[in-house]
Amino acid sequence: MLAEEEQQFRAFAREQAAGLRRTAYLMCGDWHLAEDLVQTTLIKLHRAWPRVNRKDTVQRYVRMVLTRCLLDEHRRPWRRRERRDGVVPEVLDTAADPAAAGQRAWAKNMVHQALTEVPPRQRAVLVLRYFEDLSVAEAAATLRCSEGTVKSQTSRGLTALRAAMEHQDEGLLRPAMEGIAW
């Protein structure tokens, strides 16, 4: 790799690392795994940088590699036994509007907890479609599948997300709801 290409890659990695980490976290629900996925993605991107950078397809390639790394990670035998039930770390801006901040945090936590219960491929489709704001065609290209598959996985993922939100333990939600000024 030429020195100029190396500098371009480093600039890209600095600018995009935080966003990639957030996307990876939404897909996997674990900050540590998200960091590992981003690291693996950037290593793979570095190998392909001269080829990908010339075609101006870097964003699409990065999303595709990140998603593939996540799906590969879930296929590993030791991951099948793990269940993640950690709490979403959140920094609140309670100075502006404490009640609204608490309500947003509660809703965000509720959606995130439900999202972790959605199967990995459906979760990846939901994150790409609704968080990354990709079209059906772009998500299909990222996942290397047909548009019909993206549509069906989106539908099934939304159904699973709704079901997970409906079946969340009432005992966990009530204390959180009591502190919110409706």
XYZ file of N, CA, C and O in Angstrom:
728
model
N 0.846 -1.174 0.000
C 0.000 0.000 0.000
C 0.894 1.240 0.000
O 1.861 1.309 0.753
N 0.534 2.198 -0.798
C 1.280 3.447 -0.876
C 1.050 4.290 0.374
O 0.046 4.134 1.068
N 1.981 5.191 0.645
C 1.873 6.042 1.830
C 0.609 6.896 1.781
O -0.046 7.101 2.812
N 0.255 7.379 0.603
C -0.954 8.197 0.461
C -2.207 7.381 0.776
O -3.121 7.851 1.459
N -2.257 6.145 0.290
C -3.394 5.270 0.573
C -3.469 4.940 2.057
O -4.563 4.864 2.628
N -2.314 4.752 2.678
C -2.262 4.470 4.124
C -2.849 5.638 4.904
O -3.633 5.441 5.847
N -2.510 6.857 4.519
C -3.047 8.042 5.190
C -4.561 8.148 4.981
O -5.285 8.509 5.899
N -5.028 7.839 3.777
C -6.466 7.870 3.509
C -7.192 6.839 4.374
O -8.260 7.117 4.926
N -6.597 5.655 4.479
C -7.213 4.621 5.307
C -7.271 5.057 6.773
O -8.302 4.919 7.431
N -6.178 5.602 7.277
C -6.145 6.032 8.670
C -7.182 7.133 8.936
O -7.856 7.122 9.965
N -7.321 8.059 8.011
C -8.320 9.127 8.166
C -9.724 8.537 8.168
O -10.568 8.914 8.988
N -9.980 7.613 7.261
C -11.286 6.961 7.209
C -11.569 6.226 8.517
O -12.658 6.343 9.075
N -10.597 5.470 9.003
C -10.779 4.688 10.238
C -11.055 5.608 11.422
O -11.920 5.318 12.254
N -10.336 6.734 11.519
C -10.568 7.677 12.617
C -11.981 8.255 12.552
O -12.653 8.372 13.564
N -12.416 8.629 11.367
C -13.723 9.270 11.207
C -14.882 8.301 11.418
O -15.926 8.683 11.921
N -14.722 7.061 11.021
C -15.834 6.112 11.000
C -15.876 5.139 12.174
O -16.864 4.441 12.347
N -14.843 5.062 12.979
C -14.763 4.050 14.035
C -15.920 4.146 15.030
O -16.514 3.124 15.391
N -16.249 5.341 15.477
C -17.328 5.491 16.467
C -18.675 5.056 15.894
O -19.444 4.351 16.550
N -18.963 5.459 14.671
C -20.217 5.055 14.037
C -20.288 3.555 13.802
O -21.331 2.937 13.997
N -19.177 2.976 13.387
C -19.131 1.523 13.196
C -19.346 0.806 14.522
O -20.038 -0.211 14.584
N -18.765 1.333 15.579
C -18.914 0.714 16.892
C -20.375 0.765 17.349
O -20.891 -0.213 17.894
N -21.045 1.893 17.144
C -22.469 1.991 17.507
C -23.302 1.006 16.710
O -24.178 0.331 17.250
N -23.040 0.927 15.409
C -23.781 -0.008 14.560
C -23.540 -1.440 15.013
O -24.479 -2.227 15.131
N -22.295 -1.778 15.287
C -21.969 -3.128 15.747
C -22.651 -3.416 17.073
O -23.161 -4.519 17.291
N -22.686 -2.421 17.967
C -23.350 -2.614 19.256
C -24.846 -2.880 19.081
O -25.410 -3.745 19.733
N -25.468 -2.130 18.187
C -26.889 -2.359 17.944
C -27.135 -3.758 17.385
O -28.156 -4.376 17.668
N -26.202 -4.245 16.607
C -26.359 -5.578 16.024
C -26.105 -6.693 17.027
O -26.764 -7.721 16.976
N -25.137 -6.497 17.942
C -24.764 -7.610 18.823
C -25.163 -7.414 20.277
O -25.291 -8.387 21.005
N -25.338 -6.171 20.736
C -25.767 -5.928 22.101
C -24.666 -6.021 23.150
O -24.945 -6.119 24.333
N -23.407 -5.999 22.735
C -22.293 -6.116 23.662
C -21.182 -5.183 23.187
O -20.676 -5.329 22.075
N -20.792 -4.226 24.045
C -19.785 -3.250 23.656
C -18.447 -3.893 23.350
O -17.742 -3.492 22.434
N -18.071 -4.902 24.129
C -16.775 -5.551 23.911
C -16.747 -6.298 22.582
O -15.775 -6.216 21.824
N -17.815 -7.036 22.316
C -17.895 -7.737 21.038
C -17.957 -6.734 19.891
O -17.353 -6.948 18.841
N -18.660 -5.619 20.093
C -18.741 -4.584 19.058
C -17.351 -4.044 18.729
O -17.016 -3.857 17.554
N -16.539 -3.821 19.756
C -15.177 -3.341 19.512
C -14.365 -4.382 18.743
O -13.604 -4.036 17.830
N -14.530 -5.653 19.100
C -13.826 -6.722 18.382
C -14.270 -6.780 16.922
O -13.450 -6.956 16.021
N -15.571 -6.635 16.697
C -16.092 -6.676 15.332
C -15.557 -5.511 14.495
O -15.187 -5.686 13.332
N -15.501 -4.333 15.096
C -14.982 -3.161 14.380
C -13.506 -3.367 14.074
O -13.040 -3.067 12.961
N -12.767 -3.894 15.029
C -11.343 -4.144 14.799
C -11.148 -5.129 13.644
O -10.332 -4.897 12.746
N -11.907 -6.219 13.654
C -11.807 -7.206 12.575
C -12.201 -6.585 11.239
O -11.563 -6.828 10.214
N -13.250 -5.783 11.263
C -13.703 -5.112 10.041
C -12.626 -4.189 9.489
O -12.348 -4.184 8.282
N -11.998 -3.417 10.360
C -10.961 -2.497 9.898
C -9.727 -3.244 9.382
O -9.083 -2.794 8.427
N -9.414 -4.380 9.980
C -8.290 -5.185 9.476
C -8.601 -5.674 8.064
O -7.763 -5.595 7.164
N -9.822 -6.163 7.866
C -10.197 -6.657 6.535
C -10.264 -5.507 5.531
O -9.901 -5.672 4.369
N -10.731 -4.357 5.990
C -10.788 -3.187 5.115
C -9.376 -2.747 4.720
O -9.142 -2.391 3.566
N -8.438 -2.797 5.658
C -7.063 -2.396 5.372
C -6.470 -3.257 4.259
O -5.780 -2.747 3.371
N -6.765 -4.541 4.307
C -6.252 -5.443 3.266
C -6.807 -5.096 1.889
O -6.128 -5.240 0.886
N -8.051 -4.662 1.854
C -8.708 -4.405 0.577
C -8.756 -2.922 0.219
O -9.364 -2.555 -0.794
N -8.159 -2.059 1.027
C -8.288 -0.615 0.852
C -7.949 -0.107 -0.552
O -8.735 0.656 -1.131
N -6.817 -0.481 -1.142
C -6.504 0.070 -2.475
C -7.587 -0.259 -3.506
O -7.947 0.580 -4.325
N -8.121 -1.452 -3.437
C -9.148 -1.877 -4.396
C -10.488 -1.202 -4.113
O -11.152 -0.699 -5.005
N -10.891 -1.160 -2.859
C -12.197 -0.613 -2.476
C -12.220 0.900 -2.593
O -13.204 1.480 -3.050
N -11.159 1.556 -2.201
C -11.105 3.018 -2.216
C -11.193 3.578 -3.632
O -11.781 4.626 -3.851
N -10.627 2.887 -4.597
C -10.675 3.369 -5.991
C -12.079 3.321 -6.569
O -12.411 4.071 -7.462
N -12.894 2.424 -6.078
C -14.245 2.259 -6.624
C -15.298 3.072 -5.880
O -16.467 3.011 -6.195
N -14.898 3.815 -4.856
C -15.829 4.611 -4.058
C -16.965 3.777 -3.474
O -18.118 4.200 -3.436
N -16.639 2.583 -3.040
C -17.644 1.708 -2.430
C -17.272 1.384 -0.992
O -17.664 0.357 -0.465
N -16.555 2.270 -0.360
C -16.017 1.987 0.970
C -17.132 1.775 1.992
O -17.110 0.795 2.736
N -18.108 2.672 2.046
C -19.177 2.546 3.048
C -19.939 1.222 2.901
O -20.211 0.551 3.880
N -20.287 0.895 1.684
C -21.015 -0.351 1.441
C -20.165 -1.561 1.829
O -20.642 -2.489 2.467
N -18.896 -1.521 1.467
C -17.999 -2.626 1.785
C -17.840 -2.774 3.297
O -17.896 -3.882 3.829
N -17.689 -1.676 4.013
C -17.511 -1.725 5.461
C -18.746 -2.304 6.139
O -18.636 -3.147 7.032
N -19.935 -1.857 5.727
C -21.165 -2.402 6.322
C -21.290 -3.895 6.045
O -21.692 -4.669 6.906
N -20.943 -4.306 4.821
C -21.017 -5.712 4.462
C -20.048 -6.531 5.311
O -20.424 -7.578 5.858
N -18.819 -6.061 5.454
C -17.821 -6.802 6.236
C -18.230 -6.858 7.704
O -18.138 -7.912 8.342
N -18.713 -5.760 8.258
C -19.148 -5.728 9.651
C -20.274 -6.732 9.878
O -20.253 -7.504 10.843
N -21.237 -6.737 8.991
C -22.360 -7.668 9.124
C -21.886 -9.108 9.001
O -22.297 -9.975 9.771
N -21.010 -9.375 8.052
C -20.469 -10.734 7.879
C -19.679 -11.178 9.105
O -19.772 -12.327 9.522
N -18.894 -10.278 9.665
C -18.122 -10.619 10.868
C -19.058 -10.977 12.025
O -18.809 -11.931 12.761
N -20.146 -10.221 12.168
C -21.117 -10.517 13.223
C -21.756 -11.877 13.011
O -21.846 -12.684 13.934
N -22.216 -12.134 11.794
C -22.865 -13.414 11.519
C -21.888 -14.572 11.694
O -22.252 -15.629 12.224
N -20.648 -14.392 11.292
C -19.632 -15.422 11.502
C -19.399 -15.660 12.991
O -19.223 -16.791 13.426
N -19.392 -14.587 13.757
C -19.172 -14.711 15.203
C -20.294 -15.512 15.865
O -20.052 -16.309 16.756
N -21.516 -15.317 15.411
C -22.642 -16.051 15.988
C -22.649 -17.519 15.570
O -23.305 -18.331 16.194
N -21.933 -17.846 14.529
C -21.855 -19.240 14.091
C -20.818 -20.033 14.880
O -20.777 -21.244 14.791
N -19.984 -19.344 15.612
C -18.926 -20.024 16.366
C -19.543 -20.843 17.487
O -20.452 -20.390 18.178
N -19.028 -22.047 17.721
C -19.635 -22.943 18.710
C -19.726 -22.358 20.116
O -20.715 -22.567 20.806
N -18.714 -21.619 20.568
C -18.750 -21.119 21.935
C -19.753 -19.985 22.106
O -20.150 -19.679 23.204
N -20.185 -19.361 21.028
C -21.178 -18.287 21.124
C -22.597 -18.842 21.266
O -23.488 -18.144 21.721
N -22.811 -20.055 20.860
C -24.160 -20.624 20.914
C -24.654 -20.774 22.340
O -25.842 -20.760 22.590
N -23.748 -20.947 23.277
C -24.143 -21.152 24.665
C -24.325 -19.833 25.411
O -24.939 -19.803 26.465
N -23.788 -18.762 24.899
C -23.851 -17.485 25.605
C -25.212 -16.827 25.451
O -25.831 -16.876 24.413
N -25.642 -16.166 26.515
C -26.834 -15.328 26.485
C -26.451 -14.003 27.093
O -25.928 -13.948 28.205
N -26.720 -12.951 26.398
C -26.365 -11.633 26.902
C -27.598 -10.995 27.532
O -28.659 -10.955 26.931
N -27.429 -10.509 28.740
C -28.537 -9.834 29.406
C -28.023 -8.628 30.183
O -28.557 -8.269 31.209
N -26.997 -8.006 29.640
C -26.390 -6.839 30.290
C -27.275 -5.613 30.190
O -28.247 -5.557 29.441
N -26.929 -4.630 30.966
C -27.659 -3.371 30.977
C -27.015 -2.440 29.968
O -25.800 -2.410 29.819
N -27.839 -1.679 29.274
C -27.331 -0.742 28.291
C -26.674 0.430 29.021
O -27.324 1.102 29.816
N -25.383 0.658 28.795
C -24.759 1.821 29.432
C -25.259 3.091 28.764
O -25.298 3.183 27.544
N -25.657 4.058 29.559
C -26.253 5.255 28.991
C -25.818 6.466 29.805
O -25.813 6.427 31.032
N -25.460 7.522 29.119
C -25.158 8.784 29.766
C -26.299 9.714 29.430
O -26.575 9.979 28.260
N -26.985 10.189 30.442
C -28.156 11.020 30.229
C -27.835 12.492 30.404
O -27.042 12.866 31.264
N -28.488 13.316 29.604
C -28.407 14.760 29.761
C -29.629 15.170 30.574
O -30.631 15.624 30.040
N -29.553 14.989 31.880
C -30.704 15.267 32.742
C -30.843 16.752 33.054
O -31.855 17.166 33.583
N -29.838 17.539 32.713
C -29.914 18.976 32.994
C -30.980 19.652 32.129
O -31.657 20.563 32.578
N -31.131 19.215 30.900
C -32.088 19.850 29.992
C -33.527 19.588 30.433
O -34.295 20.517 30.654
N -33.911 18.358 30.541
C -35.277 17.983 30.935
C -35.206 16.598 31.572
O -35.233 15.596 30.873
N -35.108 16.545 32.896
C -34.918 15.255 33.556
C -36.018 14.240 33.248
O -35.740 13.069 33.037
N -37.270 14.680 33.182
C -38.364 13.737 32.925
C -38.284 13.182 31.512
O -38.418 11.978 31.298
N -38.030 14.059 30.550
C -37.929 13.608 29.160
C -36.709 12.721 28.970
O -36.766 11.721 28.252
N -35.608 13.078 29.612
C -34.403 12.260 29.503
C -34.641 10.879 30.085
O -34.219 9.873 29.519
N -35.313 10.811 31.221
C -35.627 9.521 31.840
C -36.543 8.690 30.967
O -36.366 7.475 30.833
N -37.527 9.330 30.374
C -38.454 8.618 29.491
C -37.742 8.098 28.247
O -37.957 6.968 27.835
N -36.885 8.920 27.654
C -36.124 8.484 26.480
C -35.213 7.317 26.831
O -35.105 6.349 26.085
N -34.536 7.413 27.967
C -33.628 6.343 28.389
C -34.399 5.051 28.619
O -33.956 3.968 28.223
N -35.557 5.156 29.254
C -36.380 3.975 29.505
C -36.822 3.338 28.190
O -36.713 2.128 27.994
N -37.309 4.162 27.252
C -37.767 3.639 25.968
C -36.613 3.043 25.175
O -36.740 1.975 24.569
N -35.470 3.715 25.197
C -34.294 3.233 24.476
C -33.845 1.882 25.046
O -33.532 0.961 24.300
N -33.831 1.781 26.370
C -33.440 0.534 27.015
C -34.430 -0.582 26.684
O -34.031 -1.714 26.421
N -35.702 -0.259 26.689
C -36.733 -1.251 26.384
C -36.578 -1.771 24.955
O -36.612 -2.985 24.717
N -36.391 -0.882 24.007
C -36.219 -1.289 22.615
C -34.921 -2.080 22.456
O -34.889 -3.106 21.781
N -33.861 -1.620 23.095
C -32.587 -2.338 22.969
C -32.678 -3.730 23.566
O -32.176 -4.699 22.984
N -33.291 -3.864 24.726
C -33.450 -5.189 25.328
C -34.238 -6.102 24.396
O -33.901 -7.271 24.222
N -35.286 -5.577 23.788
C -36.079 -6.379 22.858
C -35.268 -6.716 21.608
O -35.355 -7.833 21.082
N -34.454 -5.784 21.138
C -33.645 -6.013 19.946
C -32.633 -7.131 20.161
O -32.340 -7.897 19.240
N -32.134 -7.284 21.379
C -31.164 -8.355 21.649
C -31.808 -9.732 21.583
O -31.105 -10.728 21.459
N -33.130 -9.798 21.659
C -33.827 -11.084 21.591
C -34.171 -11.485 20.153
O -34.612 -12.594 19.915
N -33.988 -10.579 19.214
C -34.260 -10.867 17.807
C -33.092 -11.682 17.248
O -31.935 -11.392 17.562
N -33.357 -12.703 16.433
C -32.266 -13.503 15.855
C -31.256 -12.623 15.106
O -31.616 -11.591 14.543
N -29.978 -13.047 15.087
C -28.900 -12.191 14.558
C -29.110 -11.680 13.131
O -28.888 -10.502 12.858
N -29.544 -12.508 12.213
C -29.711 -12.055 10.829
C -30.844 -11.042 10.725
O -30.727 -10.032 10.036
N -31.940 -11.290 11.435
C -33.051 -10.339 11.426
C -32.634 -9.041 12.102
O -32.988 -7.953 11.643
N -31.865 -9.134 13.185
C -31.369 -7.940 13.874
C -30.484 -7.136 12.938
O -30.569 -5.909 12.873
N -29.626 -7.820 12.187
C -28.737 -7.124 11.242
C -29.555 -6.384 10.193
O -29.260 -5.228 9.861
N -30.595 -7.015 9.685
C -31.449 -6.365 8.689
C -32.136 -5.146 9.293
O -32.175 -4.074 8.675
N -32.658 -5.273 10.511
C -33.334 -4.140 11.150
C -32.375 -2.973 11.387
O -32.727 -1.821 11.138
N -31.173 -3.272 11.833
C -30.200 -2.203 12.065
C -29.814 -1.533 10.755
O -29.760 -0.308 10.663
N -29.563 -2.334 9.728
C -29.194 -1.745 8.434
C -30.330 -0.917 7.849
O -30.107 0.174 7.320
N -31.551 -1.418 7.954
C -32.682 -0.709 7.340
C -33.099 0.527 8.138
O -33.359 1.579 7.564
N -33.172 0.411 9.472
C -33.764 1.487 10.258
C -32.751 2.350 11.005
O -33.034 3.506 11.301
N -31.573 1.823 11.327
C -30.559 2.648 11.977
C -29.624 3.255 10.942
O -29.345 4.444 10.960
N -29.145 2.442 10.023
C -28.253 2.928 8.968
C -29.032 3.572 7.828
O -28.444 4.165 6.937
N -30.349 3.412 7.815
C -31.242 4.019 6.826
C -30.900 3.593 5.398
O -30.901 4.407 4.479
N -30.614 2.297 5.229
C -30.332 1.770 3.898
C -31.639 1.361 3.219
O -32.596 0.957 3.877
N -31.654 1.446 1.911
C -32.805 0.967 1.162
C -32.781 -0.561 1.149
O -31.794 -1.184 1.555
N -33.857 -1.164 0.659
C -33.915 -2.617 0.559
C -32.786 -3.117 -0.338
O -32.103 -4.094 -0.015
N -32.560 -2.435 -1.454
C -31.516 -2.852 -2.392
C -30.122 -2.741 -1.760
O -29.286 -3.631 -1.926
N -29.875 -1.656 -1.028
C -28.570 -1.483 -0.384
C -28.345 -2.522 0.714
O -27.247 -3.057 0.850
N -29.389 -2.804 1.489
C -29.268 -3.824 2.535
C -29.030 -5.196 1.907
O -28.235 -5.990 2.412
N -29.700 -5.477 0.789
C -29.504 -6.755 0.095
C -28.065 -6.870 -0.416
O -27.452 -7.932 -0.300
N -27.537 -5.787 -0.943
C -26.149 -5.812 -1.422
C -25.184 -6.006 -0.252
O -24.207 -6.746 -0.365
N -25.463 -5.363 0.863
C -24.607 -5.486 2.041
C -24.612 -6.916 2.574
O -23.578 -7.456 2.944
N -25.784 -7.527 2.611
C -25.909 -8.882 3.158
C -25.678 -9.973 2.119
O -25.731 -11.155 2.451
N -25.490 -9.554 0.870
C -25.311 -10.498 -0.237
C -26.465 -11.492 -0.321
O -26.283 -12.710 -0.299
N -27.661 -10.933 -0.378
C -28.857 -11.760 -0.517
C -29.839 -11.011 -1.417
O -29.576 -9.895 -1.842
N -30.962 -11.630 -1.690
C -31.943 -10.988 -2.568
C -32.746 -9.934 -1.799
O -32.794 -9.940 -0.566
N -33.368 -9.055 -2.549
C -34.224 -8.039 -1.928
C -35.407 -8.683 -1.228
O -35.859 -8.210 -0.193
N -35.912 -9.772 -1.798
C -37.012 -10.499 -1.167
C -36.619 -11.035 0.206
O -37.426 -11.022 1.142
N -35.380 -11.490 0.327
C -34.901 -11.981 1.616
C -34.840 -10.846 2.626
O -35.230 -11.015 3.788
N -34.370 -9.688 2.188
C -34.323 -8.532 3.091
C -35.726 -8.167 3.542
O -35.974 -7.917 4.726
N -36.673 -8.164 2.626
C -38.054 -7.825 2.981
C -38.640 -8.828 3.956
O -39.279 -8.452 4.950
N -38.427 -10.124 3.701
C -38.989 -11.137 4.608
C -38.297 -11.099 5.967
O -38.954 -11.218 7.005
N -36.962 -10.898 5.978
C -36.245 -10.817 7.251
C -36.656 -9.565 8.028
O -36.734 -9.592 9.256
N -36.938 -8.478 7.315
C -37.408 -7.261 7.966
C -38.767 -7.508 8.610
O -38.988 -7.155 9.769
N -39.656 -8.125 7.860
C -40.987 -8.417 8.391
C -40.911 -9.330 9.602
O -41.520 -9.065 10.642
N -40.147 -10.397 9.489
C -40.008 -11.339 10.610
C -39.297 -10.685 11.786
O -39.641 -10.931 12.948
N -38.305 -9.848 11.487
C -37.577 -9.160 12.551
C -38.459 -8.184 13.310
O -38.407 -8.108 14.537
N -39.299 -7.442 12.589
C -40.222 -6.521 13.256
C -41.240 -7.271 14.092
O -41.591 -6.850 15.198
N -41.708 -8.415 13.576
C -42.642 -9.248 14.341
C -41.969 -9.758 15.608
O -42.561 -9.722 16.697
N -40.735 -10.231 15.476
C -39.994 -10.729 16.639
C -39.725 -9.599 17.632
O -39.795 -9.801 18.852
N -39.410 -8.403 17.124
C -39.158 -7.256 17.993
C -40.423 -6.874 18.762
O -40.383 -6.631 19.964
N -41.551 -6.832 18.067
C -42.826 -6.539 18.742
C -43.127 -7.575 19.819
O -43.525 -7.242 20.931
N -42.952 -8.850 19.471
C -43.232 -9.926 20.437
C -42.304 -9.814 21.639
O -42.741 -9.989 22.790
N -41.038 -9.511 21.409
C -40.087 -9.385 22.517
C -40.454 -8.211 23.417
O -40.342 -8.306 24.644
N -40.908 -7.128 22.813
C -41.297 -5.967 23.619
C -42.554 -6.257 24.431
O -42.680 -5.816 25.567
N -43.476 -7.012 23.857
C -44.708 -7.347 24.572
C -44.469 -8.314 25.719
O -45.176 -8.284 26.714
N -43.464 -9.169 25.571
C -43.224 -10.203 26.569
C -42.135 -9.861 27.570
O -41.731 -10.710 28.351
N -41.679 -8.630 27.552
C -40.668 -8.254 28.543
C -41.297 -8.335 29.932
O -42.479 -8.057 30.121
N -40.491 -8.686 30.858
C -40.959 -8.898 32.221
C -41.573 -7.630 32.801
O -40.927 -6.599 32.880
N -42.817 -7.704 33.226
C -43.510 -6.565 33.819
C -42.808 -6.096 35.083
O -42.785 -4.922 35.393
N -42.243 -7.008 35.817
C -41.553 -6.652 37.057
C -40.373 -5.733 36.830
O -40.034 -4.919 37.679
N -39.713 -5.857 35.676
C -38.582 -4.994 35.371
C -39.029 -3.639 34.852
O -38.353 -2.639 35.031
N -40.172 -3.608 34.205
C -40.633 -2.356 33.598
C -41.326 -1.437 34.594
O -41.216 -0.227 34.500
N -42.062 -1.985 35.544
C -42.815 -1.141 36.477
C -41.938 -0.171 37.250
O -42.252 1.009 37.327
N -40.824 -0.633 37.866
C -39.987 0.336 38.586
C -39.458 1.440 37.678
O -39.356 2.581 38.105
N -39.135 1.117 36.459
C -38.634 2.133 35.539
C -39.738 3.121 35.180
O -39.493 4.305 35.025
N -40.963 2.630 35.062
C -42.078 3.491 34.675
C -42.500 4.413 35.807
O -42.991 5.504 35.570
N -42.327 3.996 37.061
C -42.756 4.804 38.187
C -41.995 6.121 38.275
O -42.528 7.119 38.710
N -40.730 6.128 37.847
C -39.924 7.330 37.922
C -40.169 8.310 36.780
O -39.620 9.386 36.758
N -41.029 7.945 35.839
C -41.261 8.789 34.657
C -42.531 9.610 34.866
O -43.567 9.078 35.223
N -42.424 10.889 34.634
C -43.603 11.770 34.717
C -44.336 11.701 33.379
O -43.863 12.213 32.386
N -45.459 11.042 33.380
C -46.228 10.913 32.126
C -47.072 12.127 32.018
O -47.697 12.626 31.347
